[in-house]
XYZ file of C-alpha atoms in Angstrom:
473
model
C 84.881 74.545 76.357
C 85.096 71.516 78.596
C 82.148 69.905 80.224
C 80.985 66.723 82.124
C 78.995 64.598 79.595
C 76.867 61.579 80.596
C 76.450 59.167 77.858
C 73.525 56.816 78.297
C 73.195 53.695 76.030
C 72.446 49.964 76.724
C 74.676 48.923 73.915
C 78.476 48.974 75.218
C 80.016 49.546 71.696
C 77.937 52.654 71.215
C 78.910 53.981 74.666
C 82.651 53.365 74.011
C 82.475 55.027 70.569
C 80.875 58.197 71.912
C 83.077 58.177 74.927
C 86.307 58.097 72.710
C 84.970 60.940 70.442
C 84.014 63.171 73.288
C 87.242 62.497 75.243
C 89.244 63.340 72.158
C 87.489 66.802 72.227
C 88.482 67.104 75.938
C 85.075 66.500 77.520
C 84.986 64.726 80.832
C 82.779 61.585 80.028
C 80.715 59.409 82.449
C 78.452 56.543 81.249
C 75.486 54.567 82.125
C 74.064 51.470 80.620
C 70.406 51.945 81.499
C 67.719 54.553 82.257
C 67.847 53.678 85.972
C 71.651 53.924 86.275
C 71.452 57.193 84.503
C 69.014 58.734 86.945
C 71.313 57.357 89.789
C 74.328 58.980 88.302
C 72.617 62.217 87.799
C 71.295 62.222 91.373
C 74.773 61.570 92.791
C 76.741 64.094 90.676
C 74.728 66.019 88.037
C 76.458 66.270 84.704
C 76.547 69.310 82.382
C 74.687 67.531 79.634
C 73.166 64.170 78.963
C 73.451 62.289 75.686
C 70.588 59.792 75.812
C 69.697 56.784 73.701
C 65.970 56.225 73.200
C 65.568 52.527 72.566
C 66.500 50.966 75.962
C 64.903 48.059 77.840
C 62.772 48.685 81.023
C 62.925 52.389 80.729
C 63.267 54.118 77.445
C 64.852 57.425 76.755
C 61.580 59.415 76.622
C 60.727 58.251 80.234
C 64.282 59.016 81.362
C 64.048 62.494 79.854
C 60.655 63.074 81.393
C 61.967 62.254 84.857
C 65.015 64.434 84.470
C 62.979 67.374 83.432
C 60.226 66.783 86.046
C 62.743 67.086 88.876
C 63.411 70.607 89.863
C 67.048 69.839 90.865
C 67.782 68.397 87.371
C 65.275 70.029 85.087
C 67.889 72.469 83.734
C 70.358 69.796 82.597
C 70.302 69.781 78.709
C 69.346 66.434 77.265
C 70.157 65.378 73.727
C 68.550 62.267 72.432
C 70.840 60.269 70.190
C 69.070 57.460 68.410
C 68.313 55.449 65.165
C 64.728 56.774 65.109
C 64.408 59.271 62.383
C 60.804 60.039 61.971
C 59.622 63.517 62.649
C 56.973 62.155 65.121
C 59.677 60.587 67.146
C 61.658 63.998 67.337
C 58.582 65.779 68.256
C 57.765 63.196 71.003
C 61.383 63.662 72.301
C 61.093 67.421 72.282
C 57.775 67.324 74.104
C 59.344 65.142 76.682
C 61.700 67.973 77.395
C 64.736 67.051 75.193
C 66.673 69.938 73.962
C 67.699 68.213 70.772
C 67.110 64.934 68.864
C 70.149 63.770 66.748
C 69.662 60.694 64.513
C 72.430 58.062 64.264
C 74.946 58.110 62.608
C 75.589 61.380 64.259
C 77.789 63.813 62.435
C 80.691 64.437 64.730
C 81.011 68.224 64.078
C 77.229 68.699 64.530
C 77.273 66.712 67.823
C 80.299 68.710 69.322
C 78.812 72.053 68.282
C 75.492 71.143 69.807
C 77.094 69.959 73.073
C 79.134 73.131 73.373
C 76.170 75.446 72.539
C 73.940 73.743 75.189
C 76.755 73.757 77.814
C 77.377 77.550 77.191
C 73.561 78.020 77.704
C 73.547 75.927 80.845
C 76.482 77.803 82.271
C 74.750 81.144 81.877
C 71.440 79.711 83.377
C 73.304 78.196 86.338
C 74.760 81.588 87.178
C 71.433 83.307 87.096
C 69.877 80.576 89.219
C 72.780 80.734 91.752
C 72.247 84.506 92.069
C 68.560 84.054 92.508
C 68.919 81.240 95.177
C 71.351 83.407 97.078
C 68.841 86.219 97.053
C 66.134 83.730 98.275
C 68.261 82.725 101.166
C 67.980 86.246 102.548
C 64.285 86.323 101.550
C 64.843 89.647 99.839
C 61.857 88.984 97.507
C 59.538 87.428 100.070
C 58.984 84.533 97.753
C 60.302 80.951 97.412
C 62.069 81.334 94.211
C 61.187 81.423 90.419
C 58.845 78.954 88.655
C 59.671 78.040 85.157
C 56.317 76.680 84.374
C 55.279 78.426 80.954
C 53.371 77.291 78.015
C 55.731 78.964 75.632
C 52.858 80.624 73.695
C 51.343 84.075 73.421
C 54.846 85.218 72.269
C 56.072 87.850 69.884
C 58.030 86.177 67.214
C 60.048 87.673 64.275
C 60.476 85.386 61.194
C 63.087 86.292 58.646
C 62.358 84.215 55.613
C 61.959 84.757 51.913
C 58.230 85.439 51.173
C 56.465 82.269 49.836
C 54.645 79.152 50.817
C 57.156 78.140 53.358
C 56.956 81.483 55.212
C 53.176 81.385 55.061
C 52.958 77.922 56.638
C 55.346 78.885 59.406
C 53.293 81.993 60.171
C 50.041 80.108 60.090
C 51.412 77.379 62.484
C 52.748 79.763 64.981
C 49.600 81.929 65.019
C 47.459 78.881 65.367
C 48.847 78.334 68.890
C 48.353 81.988 70.009
C 51.674 83.666 68.948
C 52.002 87.021 67.193
C 54.347 86.681 64.166
C 56.084 89.630 62.453
C 57.755 88.852 59.121
C 60.967 90.361 57.536
C 62.120 89.427 54.051
C 65.647 90.673 54.341
C 68.267 91.352 57.028
C 67.993 94.982 56.969
C 64.277 94.935 57.680
C 65.001 92.337 60.486
C 67.553 94.465 62.150
C 65.205 97.605 62.020
C 62.277 95.615 63.375
C 64.294 93.870 66.268
C 65.466 97.410 67.404
C 61.963 98.874 67.404
C 60.028 96.149 69.136
C 60.863 93.415 71.785
C 60.554 89.902 70.620
C 60.651 86.539 72.454
C 61.924 84.585 69.540
C 63.923 85.060 66.295
C 63.511 82.580 63.529
C 66.110 83.016 60.929
C 66.318 81.222 57.520
C 69.926 80.633 56.238
C 68.405 80.523 52.708
C 67.606 84.175 52.398
C 67.643 85.358 48.770
C 70.951 87.018 48.056
C 72.000 87.329 51.757
C 74.063 85.458 54.233
C 71.755 84.372 57.169
C 74.749 83.666 59.342
C 75.948 87.326 58.981
C 72.498 88.339 60.055
C 72.715 86.147 63.103
C 75.987 87.700 64.011
C 74.557 91.138 63.748
C 71.566 90.146 65.968
C 73.906 88.735 68.500
C 76.036 91.877 68.464
C 73.282 94.501 68.928
C 72.105 95.098 72.592
C 68.398 94.787 71.794
C 68.714 91.200 70.585
C 71.726 89.883 72.360
C 69.714 87.669 74.719
C 66.870 86.781 72.364
C 67.030 83.060 71.386
C 67.614 82.324 67.674
C 66.067 79.425 65.880
C 67.765 78.583 62.484
C 66.021 77.169 59.453
C 68.488 75.106 57.548
C 68.693 72.874 54.458
C 69.255 69.248 55.019
C 72.907 68.206 55.053
C 73.974 71.788 55.669
C 76.037 70.764 58.615
C 78.980 73.205 58.204
C 76.681 76.249 58.208
C 74.806 74.854 61.252
C 78.092 74.402 63.150
C 79.018 78.072 62.481
C 75.451 79.109 63.545
C 75.943 77.456 66.916
C 79.393 79.052 67.269
C 77.828 82.441 66.458
C 75.152 81.916 69.227
C 72.068 80.329 67.564
C 70.053 78.366 70.057
C 68.334 75.697 68.030
C 67.455 74.715 64.545
C 64.880 73.201 62.149
C 65.502 71.253 58.980
C 63.594 71.864 55.752
C 60.985 70.975 54.994
C 59.689 72.318 58.237
C 57.366 70.124 60.219
C 54.766 72.263 61.906
C 54.563 70.212 65.037
C 58.439 70.291 65.368
C 58.294 73.998 64.706
C 55.879 74.474 67.584
C 57.696 72.211 69.996
C 61.135 73.882 69.374
C 59.648 77.329 69.516
C 57.969 76.626 72.851
C 61.169 75.351 74.306
C 63.141 78.426 73.395
C 60.325 80.753 74.544
C 59.906 79.072 77.774
C 63.701 79.259 78.488
C 63.863 82.959 77.465
C 60.992 83.831 79.849
C 62.481 81.806 82.678
C 65.917 83.512 82.178
C 64.250 86.952 82.057
C 62.421 86.213 85.294
C 65.688 85.206 87.000
C 67.303 88.361 85.834
C 64.523 90.539 86.874
C 64.279 88.946 90.307
C 67.926 89.274 90.808
C 67.882 92.929 89.874
C 64.938 93.517 92.183
C 66.578 91.722 94.992
C 69.761 93.700 94.474
C 67.696 96.828 94.547
C 65.983 95.775 97.766
C 69.363 94.962 99.304
C 70.831 98.377 98.584
C 67.724 100.748 98.997
C 65.301 101.650 101.816
C 61.857 100.243 100.955
C 59.995 103.051 102.700
C 61.692 106.063 101.156
C 63.248 104.556 98.016
C 66.576 106.098 99.085
C 69.809 104.081 99.080
C 70.569 102.436 102.515
C 73.599 102.443 104.841
C 75.202 99.457 103.077
C 75.240 101.160 99.713
C 76.285 104.523 101.347
C 79.339 103.094 102.980
C 80.413 101.498 99.764
C 79.836 104.604 97.794
C 81.853 106.621 100.170
C 84.702 104.210 100.057
C 84.973 104.665 96.236
C 84.765 108.413 96.486
C 87.426 108.556 99.207
C 89.634 106.312 97.093
C 89.245 108.674 94.213
C 89.923 111.563 96.590
C 93.534 110.195 96.840
C 94.043 110.822 93.215
C 92.313 114.189 92.430
C 92.425 115.853 95.730
C 88.884 117.385 95.116
C 86.888 118.021 98.258
C 84.272 115.547 99.437
C 81.466 116.653 101.789
C 78.797 114.810 103.740
C 75.738 116.134 105.582
C 74.349 113.897 108.335
C 70.964 115.034 109.689
C 68.080 113.616 111.605
C 64.495 114.594 112.480
C 64.169 116.711 115.658
C 61.790 115.106 118.289
C 60.987 112.319 115.862
C 59.887 109.995 118.720
C 57.184 112.420 119.736
C 55.778 112.277 116.165
C 55.390 108.503 116.422
C 54.008 108.696 120.035
C 51.444 111.458 119.283
C 50.327 110.585 115.645
C 51.258 107.026 115.203
C 53.780 105.189 113.197
C 51.874 105.670 109.913
C 52.454 109.384 110.428
C 56.034 108.868 111.176
C 56.369 106.903 107.987
C 54.913 109.794 106.043
C 57.180 112.308 107.618
C 60.252 110.182 106.600
C 59.026 109.976 102.980
C 58.360 113.680 102.608
C 61.689 114.558 104.192
C 63.401 112.217 101.784
C 61.537 113.954 98.892
C 62.381 117.429 100.045
C 66.044 116.632 100.638
C 66.362 115.005 97.156
C 64.652 117.948 95.478
C 67.389 120.387 96.913
C 70.297 118.356 95.518
C 72.195 118.086 92.309
C 71.825 114.976 90.201
C 75.411 114.129 91.050
C 74.700 114.281 94.876
C 73.320 111.263 96.738
C 70.990 111.239 99.664
C 70.478 108.072 101.734
C 68.509 106.865 104.727
C 71.114 105.917 107.123
C 68.870 104.330 109.722
C 65.760 105.305 111.787
C 65.212 108.969 111.267
C 68.754 109.699 110.285
C 69.853 110.734 106.703
C 73.059 111.287 105.023
C 73.989 113.325 101.868
C 77.094 112.679 100.020
C 78.481 115.492 97.812
C 81.426 114.809 95.666
C 83.722 117.803 94.472
C 81.975 120.039 97.006
C 83.681 122.516 99.283
C 82.770 123.083 102.853
C 81.156 126.326 102.189
C 78.977 125.038 99.401
C 78.129 122.072 101.532
C 76.971 124.437 104.329
C 74.860 126.439 101.795
C 73.161 123.158 100.781
C 72.544 121.985 104.343
C 70.995 125.447 105.136
C 68.713 125.072 102.080
C 67.666 121.567 103.083
C 66.981 122.589 106.687
C 64.800 125.655 105.454
C 62.875 123.535 102.965
C 61.988 120.883 105.606
C 60.912 123.495 108.171
C 59.022 125.770 105.704
C 55.856 123.749 105.156
C 53.829 121.359 107.320
C 53.756 117.710 106.356
C 50.292 116.341 105.787
C 49.742 113.019 107.689
C 46.898 110.491 107.976
C 43.986 111.969 109.875
C 45.553 115.426 109.790
C 45.328 117.013 106.428
C 46.658 120.268 107.738
C 49.852 118.529 108.671
C 52.500 118.929 111.229
C 55.795 120.904 111.223
C 59.084 119.149 111.830
C 62.622 120.249 111.624
C 66.099 118.757 111.173
C 69.442 119.206 112.768
C 72.443 118.886 110.259
C 76.089 118.312 110.743
C 78.481 119.084 107.845
C 81.957 117.456 107.465
C 84.533 117.598 104.723
C 86.999 114.670 104.168
C 90.375 115.468 105.428
C 93.813 113.890 106.295
C 92.457 112.106 109.318
C 89.813 110.279 107.539
C 90.978 106.712 106.814
C 87.576 105.226 106.377
C 83.961 106.519 105.590
C 83.318 105.907 109.366
C 85.890 108.517 110.324
C 84.316 111.053 108.051
C 80.710 110.207 109.262
C 81.657 110.245 112.858
C 82.743 114.037 112.533
C 79.540 114.855 110.723
C 77.609 112.998 113.447
C 79.418 115.073 116.206
C 78.543 118.198 114.358
C 74.937 117.220 114.173
C 74.726 116.579 117.903
C 76.231 120.052 118.502
C 73.352 121.381 116.395
C 70.935 119.567 118.525
C 72.568 120.718 121.750
C 72.464 124.392 120.448
C 68.608 124.232 120.077
C 67.898 122.057 117.194
C 66.749 123.149 113.663
C 70.158 124.385 112.656
C 73.316 123.626 110.825
C 76.692 123.031 112.466
C 79.964 122.498 110.540
C 82.790 120.295 111.651
C 86.015 122.391 112.056
C 88.393 119.781 113.297
C 89.812 118.611 109.924
C 88.685 121.035 107.258
C 88.731 120.053 103.536
C 91.297 122.714 102.746
C 93.890 120.169 104.023
C 93.108 117.768 101.236
C 95.891 117.387 98.555
C 96.690 114.588 96.074
C 100.005 113.934 97.675
C 98.280 112.462 100.748
C 97.583 109.333 98.758
C 101.275 108.539 99.514
C 100.463 108.440 103.122
C 97.979 105.523 102.728
C 94.676 107.585 102.833
């Protein structure tokens, strides 16, 4: 995986050394000799990741990191601090400033490259979700200005997979002290079972499980659907670089080195939990916005956009199997008088009830959509003209059978619908062609007195055959 890496260090020889190593691994490297220069480079052309020295004059790495993370435009760029400082307090300070990792010089090359690739993969995923969310925000589908990633990273459900003992007890105590709920598992089998039965915000996995391969467990957690997106924090022994590298390749998100420092544990856990929740919000908002783009907010039915796309797929399939495809197009008779007499709130209630009654009289494989205004369409795959006509008559009867309660009129009002039925035939090159014939049949029903069903006879479904695919249907 290639990426654009910004190396920031005030000592030229250090910059050249890192640049040479990263370039040999096919990374695109840019450099900066000070914190101010780094911020200018990031503002002009944001990199995929920043390797940042801490001890620099005028503006140290901690301040540079804070500025990167406090700017909404750059806050999601991964920052790895690379420094001679080795105290746990310095690591915690870097993590609290927003750094994604803190590597001590001299840096192990394998660990560095694995960490860079891991963080770049994560950034790529997050960038994609943010792009989708921004696209939806441009259309104001959610009625909101975007997603905030402000989260304390506490009050989380955490699964700890560790051999029972003093280390496990201290980890549980540290995490619970800041408001988290911790579930423990002593072996991989228990961890897999627990992770399938309960949603967790973070998985902490020791690579020193008694008689087990912790990396195999990580692989299994990444493979099963329930835990595929949950961040994994590894606990490793010092100098266990080869297993750490494999852990990153498998999909682990972060790591702790024994003996585990409680402040570093809390800082790294918070980072992963915040990131997880932010990604979940992006995903949820995207799914909500997608639903809003394809459904009618009043009735909950699919809208015109989705219906046309759905019909295109069905008509393409029709070319292959030749099975009949029927549509019903109907609207509410004298609907304008409902709005004029009883008000738009009553009209909305009528639309919702008719949507419910139509849906209740269809198969699960059929689709009903609000096509616009008081007009609805039903799409019925593998359905002949006669069967479609029967369904249309059933919907018509069901709508007219009972009055619809409306605001200020519990007794309700009676409404009816006029329905046109059409079956896909040779002349239908597009969904619009098919719908146009159904629309013409519906207007014949209205002209004949309303509250009735009319069937299009111009291009009956009997003419459908698989061979017509060759004619460019």
